[in-house]
Each structure stands twice: as structure tokens, then as C-alpha cells.
Tab-separated table of C-alpha atoms in Angstrom:
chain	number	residue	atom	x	y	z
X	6	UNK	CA	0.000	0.000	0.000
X	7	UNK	CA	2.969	2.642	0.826
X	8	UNK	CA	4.669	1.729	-2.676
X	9	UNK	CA	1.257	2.444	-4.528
X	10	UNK	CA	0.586	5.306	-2.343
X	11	UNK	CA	3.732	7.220	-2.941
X	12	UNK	CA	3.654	6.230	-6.932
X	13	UNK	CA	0.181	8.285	-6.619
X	14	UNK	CA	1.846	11.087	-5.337
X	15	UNK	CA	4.381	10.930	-8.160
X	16	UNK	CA	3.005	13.185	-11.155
X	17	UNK	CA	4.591	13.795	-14.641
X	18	UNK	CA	6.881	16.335	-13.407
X	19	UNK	CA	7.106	20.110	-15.180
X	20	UNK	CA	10.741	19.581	-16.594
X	21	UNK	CA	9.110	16.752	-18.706
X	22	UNK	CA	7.020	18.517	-20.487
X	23	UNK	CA	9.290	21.629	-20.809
X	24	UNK	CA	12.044	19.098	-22.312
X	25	UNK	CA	9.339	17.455	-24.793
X	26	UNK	CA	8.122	20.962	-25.935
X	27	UNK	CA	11.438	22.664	-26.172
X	28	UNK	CA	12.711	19.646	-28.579
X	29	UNK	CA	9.274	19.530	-30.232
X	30	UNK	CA	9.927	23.639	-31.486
X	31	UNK	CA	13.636	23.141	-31.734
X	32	UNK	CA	13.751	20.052	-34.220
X	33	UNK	CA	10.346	22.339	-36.044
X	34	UNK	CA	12.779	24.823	-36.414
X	35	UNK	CA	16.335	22.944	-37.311
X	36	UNK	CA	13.881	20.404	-39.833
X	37	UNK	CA	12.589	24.298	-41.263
X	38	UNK	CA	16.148	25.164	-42.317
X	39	UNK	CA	17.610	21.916	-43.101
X	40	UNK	CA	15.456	20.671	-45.072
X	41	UNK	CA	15.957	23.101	-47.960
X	42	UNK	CA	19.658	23.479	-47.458
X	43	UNK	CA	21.296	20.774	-50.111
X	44	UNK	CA	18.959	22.686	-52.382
X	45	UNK	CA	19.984	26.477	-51.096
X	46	UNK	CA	23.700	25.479	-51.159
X	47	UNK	CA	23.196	24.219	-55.408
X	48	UNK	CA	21.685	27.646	-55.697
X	49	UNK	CA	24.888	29.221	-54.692
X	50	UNK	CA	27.243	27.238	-56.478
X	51	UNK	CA	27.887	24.411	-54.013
X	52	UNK	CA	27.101	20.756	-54.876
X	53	UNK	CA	27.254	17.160	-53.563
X	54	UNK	CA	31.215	17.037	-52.749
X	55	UNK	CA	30.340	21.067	-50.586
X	56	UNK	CA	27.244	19.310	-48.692
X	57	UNK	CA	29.600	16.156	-47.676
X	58	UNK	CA	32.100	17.974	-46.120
X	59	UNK	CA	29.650	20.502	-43.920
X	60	UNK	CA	27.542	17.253	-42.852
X	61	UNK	CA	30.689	15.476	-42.421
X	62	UNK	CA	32.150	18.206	-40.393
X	63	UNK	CA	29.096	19.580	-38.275
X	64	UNK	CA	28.190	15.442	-37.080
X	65	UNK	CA	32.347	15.044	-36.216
X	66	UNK	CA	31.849	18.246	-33.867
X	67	UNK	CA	28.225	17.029	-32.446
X	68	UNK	CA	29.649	13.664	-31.547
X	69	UNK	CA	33.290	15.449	-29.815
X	70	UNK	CA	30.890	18.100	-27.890
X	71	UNK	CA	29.189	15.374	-26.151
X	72	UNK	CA	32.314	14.321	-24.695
X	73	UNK	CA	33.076	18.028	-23.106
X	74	UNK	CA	29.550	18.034	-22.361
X	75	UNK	CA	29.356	14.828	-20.163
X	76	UNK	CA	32.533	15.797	-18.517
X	77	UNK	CA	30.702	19.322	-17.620
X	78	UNK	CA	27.821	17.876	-16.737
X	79	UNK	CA	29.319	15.676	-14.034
X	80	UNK	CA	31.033	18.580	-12.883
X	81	UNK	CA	28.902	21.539	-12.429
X	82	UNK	CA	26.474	22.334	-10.424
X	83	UNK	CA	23.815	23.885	-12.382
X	84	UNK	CA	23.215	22.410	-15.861
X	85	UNK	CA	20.383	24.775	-16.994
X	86	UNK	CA	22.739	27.360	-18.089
X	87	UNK	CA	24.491	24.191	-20.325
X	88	UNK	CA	21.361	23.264	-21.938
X	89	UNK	CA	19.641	26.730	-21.935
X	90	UNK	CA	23.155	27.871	-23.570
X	91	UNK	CA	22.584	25.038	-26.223
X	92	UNK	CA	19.582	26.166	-27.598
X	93	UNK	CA	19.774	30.137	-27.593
X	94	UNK	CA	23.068	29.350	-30.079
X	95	UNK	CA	22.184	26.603	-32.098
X	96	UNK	CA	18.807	29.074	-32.709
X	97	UNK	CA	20.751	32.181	-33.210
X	98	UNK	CA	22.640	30.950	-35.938
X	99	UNK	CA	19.965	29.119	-38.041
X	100	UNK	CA	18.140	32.476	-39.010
X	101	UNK	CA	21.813	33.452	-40.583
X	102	UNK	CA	21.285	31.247	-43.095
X	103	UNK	CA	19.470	33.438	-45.186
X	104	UNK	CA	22.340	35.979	-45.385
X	105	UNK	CA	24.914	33.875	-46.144
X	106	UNK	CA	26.619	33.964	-49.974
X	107	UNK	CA	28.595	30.751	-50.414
X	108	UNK	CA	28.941	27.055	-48.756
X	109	UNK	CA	32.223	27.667	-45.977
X	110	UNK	CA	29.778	30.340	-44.665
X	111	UNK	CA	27.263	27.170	-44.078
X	112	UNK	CA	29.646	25.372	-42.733
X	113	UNK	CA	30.555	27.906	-39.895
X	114	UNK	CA	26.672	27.881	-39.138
X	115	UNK	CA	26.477	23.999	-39.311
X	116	UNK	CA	29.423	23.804	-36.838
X	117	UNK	CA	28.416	26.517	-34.373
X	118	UNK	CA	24.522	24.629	-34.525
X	119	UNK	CA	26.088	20.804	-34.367
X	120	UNK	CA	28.487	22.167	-31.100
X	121	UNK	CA	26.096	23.740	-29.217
X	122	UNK	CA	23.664	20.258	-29.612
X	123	UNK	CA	26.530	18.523	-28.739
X	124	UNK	CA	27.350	20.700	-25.316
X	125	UNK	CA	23.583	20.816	-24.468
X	126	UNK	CA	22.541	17.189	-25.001
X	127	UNK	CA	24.055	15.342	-22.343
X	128	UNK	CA	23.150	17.713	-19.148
X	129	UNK	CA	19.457	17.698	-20.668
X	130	UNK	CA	19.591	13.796	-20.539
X	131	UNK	CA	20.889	14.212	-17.214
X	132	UNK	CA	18.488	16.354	-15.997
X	133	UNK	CA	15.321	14.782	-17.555
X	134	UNK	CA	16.828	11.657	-15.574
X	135	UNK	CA	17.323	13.583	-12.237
X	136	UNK	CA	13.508	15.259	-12.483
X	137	UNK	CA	11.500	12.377	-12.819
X	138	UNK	CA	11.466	8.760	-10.691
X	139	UNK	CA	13.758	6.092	-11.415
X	140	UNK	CA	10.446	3.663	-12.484
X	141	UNK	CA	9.004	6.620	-15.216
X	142	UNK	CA	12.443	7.414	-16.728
X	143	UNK	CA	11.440	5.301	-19.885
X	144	UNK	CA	8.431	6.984	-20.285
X	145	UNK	CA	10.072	10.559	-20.133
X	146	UNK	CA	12.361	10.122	-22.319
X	147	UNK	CA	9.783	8.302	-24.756
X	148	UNK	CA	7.513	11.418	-24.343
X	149	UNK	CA	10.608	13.478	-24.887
X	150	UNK	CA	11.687	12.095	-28.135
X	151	UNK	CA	7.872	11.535	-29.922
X	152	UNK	CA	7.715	15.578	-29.603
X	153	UNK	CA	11.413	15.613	-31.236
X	154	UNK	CA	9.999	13.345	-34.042
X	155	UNK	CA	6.884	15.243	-34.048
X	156	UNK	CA	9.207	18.459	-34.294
X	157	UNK	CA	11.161	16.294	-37.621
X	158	UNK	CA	7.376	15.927	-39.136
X	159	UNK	CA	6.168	19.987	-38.728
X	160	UNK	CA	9.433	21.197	-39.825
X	161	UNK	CA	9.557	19.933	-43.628
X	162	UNK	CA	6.164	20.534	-43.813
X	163	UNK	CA	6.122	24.112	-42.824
X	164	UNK	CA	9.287	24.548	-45.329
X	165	UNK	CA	7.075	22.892	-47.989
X	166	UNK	CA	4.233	25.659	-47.399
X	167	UNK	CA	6.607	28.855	-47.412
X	168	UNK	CA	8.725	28.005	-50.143
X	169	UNK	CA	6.180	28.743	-52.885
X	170	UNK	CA	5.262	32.439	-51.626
X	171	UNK	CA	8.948	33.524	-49.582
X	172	UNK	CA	11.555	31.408	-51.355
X	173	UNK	CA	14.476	29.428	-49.640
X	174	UNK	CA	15.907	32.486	-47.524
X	175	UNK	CA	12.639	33.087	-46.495
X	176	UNK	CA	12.171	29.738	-44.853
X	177	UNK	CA	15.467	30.319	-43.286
X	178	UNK	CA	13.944	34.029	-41.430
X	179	UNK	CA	10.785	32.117	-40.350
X	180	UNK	CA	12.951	29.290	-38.753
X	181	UNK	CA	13.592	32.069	-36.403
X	182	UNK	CA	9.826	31.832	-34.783
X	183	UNK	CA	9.593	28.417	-33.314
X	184	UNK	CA	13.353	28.257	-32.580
X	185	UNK	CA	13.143	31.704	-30.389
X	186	UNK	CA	9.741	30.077	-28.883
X	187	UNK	CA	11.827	26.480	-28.051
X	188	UNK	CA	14.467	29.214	-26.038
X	189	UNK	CA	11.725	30.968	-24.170
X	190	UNK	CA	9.994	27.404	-22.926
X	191	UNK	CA	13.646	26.462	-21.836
X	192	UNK	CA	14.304	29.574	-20.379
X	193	UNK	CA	10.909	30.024	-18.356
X	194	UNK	CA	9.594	26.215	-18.116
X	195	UNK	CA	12.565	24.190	-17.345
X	196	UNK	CA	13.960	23.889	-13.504
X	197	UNK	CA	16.850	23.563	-11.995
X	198	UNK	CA	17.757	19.635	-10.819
X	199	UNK	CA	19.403	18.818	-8.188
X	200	UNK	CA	22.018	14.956	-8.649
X	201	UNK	CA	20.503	12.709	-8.481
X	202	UNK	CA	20.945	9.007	-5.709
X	203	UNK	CA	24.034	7.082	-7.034
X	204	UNK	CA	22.206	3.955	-6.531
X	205	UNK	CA	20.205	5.270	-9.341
X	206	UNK	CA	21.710	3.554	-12.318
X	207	UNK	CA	20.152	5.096	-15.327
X	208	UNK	CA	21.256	4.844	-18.682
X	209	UNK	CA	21.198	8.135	-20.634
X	210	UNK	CA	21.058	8.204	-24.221
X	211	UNK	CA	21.770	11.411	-26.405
């Protein structure tokens, strides 16, 4: 009776749903941009051999990131300003798209964006685990990741319905809206988390 009692007493907490609808905006607004960009970067001059190198590139830095970023998170005491940090620059530099003249300049953007997902991903995974109890860390993280896909679905589909009227730069300035909205749900809806029990043994996926 105590163990159902106290799972009762256990609600979906706030950080969940702050996570799931920071990542739901954030992947609208990175699926926006991305979307259209092996076609933007054959518009100005690039090509197949251009687009290798600044995917190549930009997933190298992502997966190097993570390691500073797990050795930070372990480390500090506050991760919000990690994660929070993450976001307002991987969002700042999308919109900067739609100035840019030739494919290095994408490449600089791609790296900044791919670095500061890198940095932010680990302390969010460690703070999703540390807000929510050991038995309903699955389900967090599944809510967590059905708003990123449903973030992957919205994006490509808003693209597809501003291309016709604003064009491919276009798409780029209206990335801008739902990626500034995903930094003011992390900066007003996500809480602080204090570390969590060692005997805790979650795994944390990126």
C-alpha cells in the first residue's frame, strides 16, 4: 500500500514537459532550415562534394561536444545554463542562413549549430533523468523524443508551405519563430535539478 501510495503522489513532473516541448519547437525549427539546405547550397554554387564535407564536419563536432559536455555535466552544479546555452546558439545561428553567400559560410553555421547540440545534449539527458522517478524514466524520455519526431514531421512541412510564396531564404527568417519560442519554454519552463541518488543507475542516451 505505501509503494502504490507514494507512486500516486508521483506526477509527470514540469521539466518533462518543458524538455518534450522545447525539442518539439527546436527540431520544427532545425527540420525548417535543413530541409531546404542541399537545395539552397546548389543555388549558390555548391554541390554534392560542398554538402559532404559541412555534414561530415558539423556530425564530427556534435559527436566530440558530447564528450566536453558529459565531462561538464558531471562537474557543475547547475546544468540549466548548459542546456539553456545550447539552444539560444544553435537558434541564433539558423536564421543566418538566409544571409549567407557561399557554402564555408554554411559550414561555420552547421558547426556553431552541431556544437552547441553537442554541449547541451548530455546535461538535458541528465536532468530529464534527475527530475523524474527512477520507475518513469522510460516513459520521459519516450515522451521526450515523440515531440522531437513530431518536431522532424512539422518542420519539412512548414518549409514545404513557405517556399512557394517567400523562397528558400525566407524559410530560413521564419525558422527564427519556433526556434526563439523552443528558447523561451527552456528559459521560463525548465527547472533547476538537483544529482541525483548514485544507486540510481540510469542509462542516458543522447
Amino acid at each position: 500500500m505505501a509503494d502504490r501510495g507514494s507512486s500516486q503522489q508521483i506526477p509527470t513532473p514540469r521539466n518533462v514537459y518543458a524538455f518534450g516541448l522545447t525539442s518539439l519547437l527546436n527540431d520544427t525549427a532545425s527540420e525548417m532550415a535543413y530541409w531546404v539546405l542541399p537545395a539552397f547550397i546548389a543555388s549558390i554554387g555548391g554541390g554534392p562534394a560542398q554538402l559532404g564535407i559541412i555534414e561530415g564536419v558539423a556530425e564530427s563536432v556534435a559527436s566530440i561536444a558530447k564528450l566536453f559536455s558529459g565531462y561538464l555535466a558531471d562537474r557543475v552544479s547547475r546544468r540549466k545554463p548548459l542546456v539553456l546555452g545550447g539552444y539560444v546558439v544553435a537558434n541564433a545561428v539558423k536564421p543566418l542562413l538566409a544571409l549567407v553567400s557561399s557554402w564555408w559560410q554554411i559550414l561555420g553555421i552547421r558547426f556553431a549549430d552541431r556544437f552547441a547540440k553537442g554541449i547541451r545534449g548530455t546535461a538535458r539527458d541528465v536532468m530529464v533523468a534527475e527530475s523524474v522517478d527512477s520507475s518513469r524514466i522510460g516513459s520521459a524520455y519516450g515522451l521526450i523524443q515523440s515531440m522531437d519526431s513530431a518536431g522532424a514531421i512539422i518542420g519539412p512541412v512548414a518549409a514545404l508551405l513557405l517556399i512557394g510564396r517567400f523562397g528558400m531564404r525566407g524559410v530560413f527568417w521564419a525558422a527564427a519563430v519556433p526556434g526563439g519560442l523552443a528558447i523561451l519554454v527552456a528559459w521560463l519552463g525548465i527547472r533547476e535539478t538537483h544529482r541525483a541518488d548514485k544507486k540510481s543507475g540510469a542509462i542516458l542516451q543522447a
